[in-house]
Amino acid sequence: MSEQESWRELRERRMAESGAAEAYEAARLAYELGRTVRGMREGRGWSQNDLAREAGMTQSAVARLEAGGTIPSGTIPTLPVLERLARALDADVEVRLTPRAPAA
C-alpha cells in the first residue's frame, strides 16, 4: 500500500466519524472567509493593523480570522463582527441559503 493510499484511507475513516463532515465544512467556510478578507485588505494596501483599527479589532484577531481560525471568543465570527469588517472594507455582508439540487 502506498503512502497516498494510507492517507486516503485515514481521511475516509475520519470523515465517517460523527460530526466530521460538519467540522470539515465549518473549517472550509472559515478558510474561505479568511482568504476573502485578506484579499480585500491587501487590495487596499492595508496591513492587518490598519484593518484592525478600522474594524475595532485587534491585529491578532484579524490574523486568526485571515488564517481561517477563530476570533478571541473561540467561535466563528458573529454577524456583528462580519458587519464591522465589511464596513471597514467598504463591502456588504451577504448570508444566503441556497436550495440544493433535488435528488434524482
JSON list of C-alpha atoms in Angstrom, two decimals:
[
{"chain": "A", "resi": 1, "resn": "MET", "atom": "CA", "xyz": [0.00, 0.00, 0.00]},
{"chain": "A", "resi": 2, "resn": "SER", "atom": "CA", "xyz": [1.41, 3.40, -0.95]},
{"chain": "A", "resi": 3, "resn": "GLU", "atom": "CA", "xyz": [1.61, 6.32, 1.47]},
{"chain": "A", "resi": 4, "resn": "GLN", "atom": "CA", "xyz": [-1.02, 8.17, -0.58]},
{"chain": "A", "resi": 5, "resn": "GLU", "atom": "CA", "xyz": [-3.42, 5.24, -0.24]},
{"chain": "A", "resi": 6, "resn": "SER", "atom": "CA", "xyz": [-2.94, 5.07, 3.52]},
{"chain": "A", "resi": 7, "resn": "TRP", "atom": "CA", "xyz": [-3.64, 8.83, 3.84]},
{"chain": "A", "resi": 8, "resn": "ARG", "atom": "CA", "xyz": [-6.74, 8.40, 1.70]},
{"chain": "A", "resi": 9, "resn": "GLU", "atom": "CA", "xyz": [-7.98, 5.56, 3.92]},
{"chain": "A", "resi": 10, "resn": "LEU", "atom": "CA", "xyz": [-7.29, 7.57, 7.06]},
{"chain": "A", "resi": 11, "resn": "ARG", "atom": "CA", "xyz": [-9.21, 10.53, 5.64]},
{"chain": "A", "resi": 12, "resn": "GLU", "atom": "CA", "xyz": [-12.16, 8.31, 4.71]},
{"chain": "A", "resi": 13, "resn": "ARG", "atom": "CA", "xyz": [-12.24, 6.78, 8.21]},
{"chain": "A", "resi": 14, "resn": "ARG", "atom": "CA", "xyz": [-12.04, 10.22, 9.83]},
{"chain": "A", "resi": 15, "resn": "MET", "atom": "CA", "xyz": [-14.76, 11.68, 7.61]},
{"chain": "A", "resi": 16, "resn": "ALA", "atom": "CA", "xyz": [-17.03, 8.77, 8.56]},
{"chain": "A", "resi": 17, "resn": "GLU", "atom": "CA", "xyz": [-16.81, 9.76, 12.25]},
{"chain": "A", "resi": 18, "resn": "SER", "atom": "CA", "xyz": [-19.76, 11.55, 13.79]},
{"chain": "A", "resi": 19, "resn": "GLY", "atom": "CA", "xyz": [-19.60, 15.31, 13.22]},
{"chain": "A", "resi": 20, "resn": "ALA", "atom": "CA", "xyz": [-16.54, 15.15, 10.96]},
{"chain": "A", "resi": 21, "resn": "ALA", "atom": "CA", "xyz": [-18.30, 16.33, 7.81]},
{"chain": "A", "resi": 22, "resn": "GLU", "atom": "CA", "xyz": [-19.81, 19.30, 9.64]},
{"chain": "A", "resi": 23, "resn": "ALA", "atom": "CA", "xyz": [-16.46, 20.23, 11.19]},
{"chain": "A", "resi": 24, "resn": "TYR", "atom": "CA", "xyz": [-14.76, 19.98, 7.81]},
{"chain": "A", "resi": 25, "resn": "GLU", "atom": "CA", "xyz": [-17.38, 22.22, 6.21]},
{"chain": "A", "resi": 26, "resn": "ALA", "atom": "CA", "xyz": [-17.07, 24.79, 9.02]},
{"chain": "A", "resi": 27, "resn": "ALA", "atom": "CA", "xyz": [-13.28, 24.82, 8.59]},
{"chain": "A", "resi": 28, "resn": "ARG", "atom": "CA", "xyz": [-13.65, 25.23, 4.83]},
{"chain": "A", "resi": 29, "resn": "LEU", "atom": "CA", "xyz": [-16.01, 28.17, 5.25]},
{"chain": "A", "resi": 30, "resn": "ALA", "atom": "CA", "xyz": [-13.70, 29.80, 7.81]},
{"chain": "A", "resi": 31, "resn": "TYR", "atom": "CA", "xyz": [-10.77, 29.39, 5.43]},
{"chain": "A", "resi": 32, "resn": "GLU", "atom": "CA", "xyz": [-12.71, 30.90, 2.52]},
{"chain": "A", "resi": 33, "resn": "LEU", "atom": "CA", "xyz": [-13.85, 33.82, 4.66]},
{"chain": "A", "resi": 34, "resn": "GLY", "atom": "CA", "xyz": [-10.30, 34.47, 5.84]},
{"chain": "A", "resi": 35, "resn": "ARG", "atom": "CA", "xyz": [-8.97, 34.31, 2.31]},
{"chain": "A", "resi": 36, "resn": "THR", "atom": "CA", "xyz": [-11.58, 36.79, 1.13]},
{"chain": "A", "resi": 37, "resn": "VAL", "atom": "CA", "xyz": [-10.88, 39.25, 3.97]},
{"chain": "A", "resi": 38, "resn": "ARG", "atom": "CA", "xyz": [-7.14, 39.02, 3.37]},
{"chain": "A", "resi": 39, "resn": "GLY", "atom": "CA", "xyz": [-7.55, 39.63, -0.35]},
{"chain": "A", "resi": 40, "resn": "MET", "atom": "CA", "xyz": [-9.75, 42.67, 0.24]},
{"chain": "A", "resi": 41, "resn": "ARG", "atom": "CA", "xyz": [-7.34, 44.03, 2.86]},
{"chain": "A", "resi": 42, "resn": "GLU", "atom": "CA", "xyz": [-4.32, 43.56, 0.63]},
{"chain": "A", "resi": 43, "resn": "GLY", "atom": "CA", "xyz": [-6.23, 45.09, -2.28]},
{"chain": "A", "resi": 44, "resn": "ARG", "atom": "CA", "xyz": [-6.48, 48.29, -0.25]},
{"chain": "A", "resi": 45, "resn": "GLY", "atom": "CA", "xyz": [-2.79, 48.14, 0.59]},
{"chain": "A", "resi": 46, "resn": "TRP", "atom": "CA", "xyz": [-3.62, 47.80, 4.29]},
{"chain": "A", "resi": 47, "resn": "SER", "atom": "CA", "xyz": [-1.73, 45.94, 6.96]},
{"chain": "A", "resi": 48, "resn": "GLN", "atom": "CA", "xyz": [-3.55, 43.76, 9.45]},
{"chain": "A", "resi": 49, "resn": "ASN", "atom": "CA", "xyz": [-3.09, 46.61, 11.94]},
{"chain": "A", "resi": 50, "resn": "ASP", "atom": "CA", "xyz": [-4.82, 49.00, 9.55]},
{"chain": "A", "resi": 51, "resn": "LEU", "atom": "CA", "xyz": [-7.83, 46.71, 9.16]},
{"chain": "A", "resi": 52, "resn": "ALA", "atom": "CA", "xyz": [-7.95, 46.01, 12.89]},
{"chain": "A", "resi": 53, "resn": "ARG", "atom": "CA", "xyz": [-8.00, 49.72, 13.68]},
{"chain": "A", "resi": 54, "resn": "GLU", "atom": "CA", "xyz": [-10.74, 50.43, 11.12]},
{"chain": "A", "resi": 55, "resn": "ALA", "atom": "CA", "xyz": [-12.87, 47.49, 12.29]},
{"chain": "A", "resi": 56, "resn": "GLY", "atom": "CA", "xyz": [-12.35, 47.99, 16.03]},
{"chain": "A", "resi": 57, "resn": "MET", "atom": "CA", "xyz": [-10.49, 44.70, 16.43]},
{"chain": "A", "resi": 58, "resn": "THR", "atom": "CA", "xyz": [-7.02, 43.63, 17.44]},
{"chain": "A", "resi": 59, "resn": "GLN", "atom": "CA", "xyz": [-4.36, 42.73, 14.91]},
{"chain": "A", "resi": 60, "resn": "SER", "atom": "CA", "xyz": [-4.18, 39.21, 16.34]},
{"chain": "A", "resi": 61, "resn": "ALA", "atom": "CA", "xyz": [-7.93, 38.75, 15.83]},
{"chain": "A", "resi": 62, "resn": "VAL", "atom": "CA", "xyz": [-7.57, 39.81, 12.20]},
{"chain": "A", "resi": 63, "resn": "ALA", "atom": "CA", "xyz": [-4.61, 37.43, 11.76]},
{"chain": "A", "resi": 64, "resn": "ARG", "atom": "CA", "xyz": [-6.56, 34.49, 13.22]},
{"chain": "A", "resi": 65, "resn": "LEU", "atom": "CA", "xyz": [-9.59, 35.25, 11.07]},
{"chain": "A", "resi": 66, "resn": "GLU", "atom": "CA", "xyz": [-7.48, 35.52, 7.91]},
{"chain": "A", "resi": 67, "resn": "ALA", "atom": "CA", "xyz": [-5.80, 32.21, 8.72]},
{"chain": "A", "resi": 68, "resn": "GLY", "atom": "CA", "xyz": [-9.20, 30.54, 8.90]},
{"chain": "A", "resi": 69, "resn": "GLY", "atom": "CA", "xyz": [-9.08, 30.43, 12.67]},
{"chain": "A", "resi": 70, "resn": "THR", "atom": "CA", "xyz": [-11.41, 31.79, 15.26]},
{"chain": "A", "resi": 71, "resn": "ILE", "atom": "CA", "xyz": [-11.85, 35.16, 16.87]},
{"chain": "A", "resi": 72, "resn": "PRO", "atom": "CA", "xyz": [-10.91, 35.59, 20.55]},
{"chain": "A", "resi": 73, "resn": "SER", "atom": "CA", "xyz": [-14.20, 34.23, 21.89]},
{"chain": "A", "resi": 74, "resn": "GLY", "atom": "CA", "xyz": [-13.30, 30.88, 20.35]},
{"chain": "A", "resi": 75, "resn": "THR", "atom": "CA", "xyz": [-16.18, 30.83, 17.91]},
{"chain": "A", "resi": 76, "resn": "ILE", "atom": "CA", "xyz": [-16.65, 31.61, 14.27]},
{"chain": "A", "resi": 77, "resn": "PRO", "atom": "CA", "xyz": [-17.11, 35.34, 13.66]},
{"chain": "A", "resi": 78, "resn": "THR", "atom": "CA", "xyz": [-20.52, 36.67, 14.58]},
{"chain": "A", "resi": 79, "resn": "LEU", "atom": "CA", "xyz": [-22.61, 38.70, 12.17]},
{"chain": "A", "resi": 80, "resn": "PRO", "atom": "CA", "xyz": [-21.79, 41.94, 14.04]},
{"chain": "A", "resi": 81, "resn": "VAL", "atom": "CA", "xyz": [-18.05, 41.20, 13.67]},
{"chain": "A", "resi": 82, "resn": "LEU", "atom": "CA", "xyz": [-18.53, 40.47, 9.97]},
{"chain": "A", "resi": 83, "resn": "GLU", "atom": "CA", "xyz": [-20.51, 43.70, 9.60]},
{"chain": "A", "resi": 84, "resn": "ARG", "atom": "CA", "xyz": [-17.68, 45.70, 11.24]},
{"chain": "A", "resi": 85, "resn": "LEU", "atom": "CA", "xyz": [-15.16, 44.10, 8.88]},
{"chain": "A", "resi": 86, "resn": "ALA", "atom": "CA", "xyz": [-17.40, 44.77, 5.90]},
{"chain": "A", "resi": 87, "resn": "ARG", "atom": "CA", "xyz": [-17.90, 48.40, 6.91]},
{"chain": "A", "resi": 88, "resn": "ALA", "atom": "CA", "xyz": [-14.13, 48.84, 7.31]},
{"chain": "A", "resi": 89, "resn": "LEU", "atom": "CA", "xyz": [-13.56, 47.28, 3.86]},
{"chain": "A", "resi": 90, "resn": "ASP", "atom": "CA", "xyz": [-16.47, 49.18, 2.25]},
{"chain": "A", "resi": 91, "resn": "ALA", "atom": "CA", "xyz": [-18.18, 45.90, 1.46]},
{"chain": "A", "resi": 92, "resn": "ASP", "atom": "CA", "xyz": [-21.51, 44.18, 2.09]},
{"chain": "A", "resi": 93, "resn": "VAL", "atom": "CA", "xyz": [-22.16, 41.01, 4.08]},
{"chain": "A", "resi": 94, "resn": "GLU", "atom": "CA", "xyz": [-24.39, 38.54, 2.28]},
{"chain": "A", "resi": 95, "resn": "VAL", "atom": "CA", "xyz": [-25.83, 35.49, 4.01]},
{"chain": "A", "resi": 96, "resn": "ARG", "atom": "CA", "xyz": [-27.74, 33.17, 1.71]},
{"chain": "A", "resi": 97, "resn": "LEU", "atom": "CA", "xyz": [-29.48, 29.85, 1.95]},
{"chain": "A", "resi": 98, "resn": "THR", "atom": "CA", "xyz": [-29.46, 28.22, -1.43]},
{"chain": "A", "resi": 99, "resn": "PRO", "atom": "CA", "xyz": [-31.60, 25.15, -2.11]},
{"chain": "A", "resi": 100, "resn": "ARG", "atom": "CA", "xyz": [-29.63, 22.08, -3.08]},
{"chain": "A", "resi": 101, "resn": "ALA", "atom": "CA", "xyz": [-30.46, 20.30, -6.30]},
{"chain": "A", "resi": 102, "resn": "PRO", "atom": "CA", "xyz": [-33.32, 17.85, -5.77]},
{"chain": "A", "resi": 103, "resn": "ALA", "atom": "CA", "xyz": [-32.41, 14.18, -5.55]},
{"chain": "A", "resi": 104, "resn": "ALA", "atom": "CA", "xyz": [-32.76, 12.37, -8.85]}
]
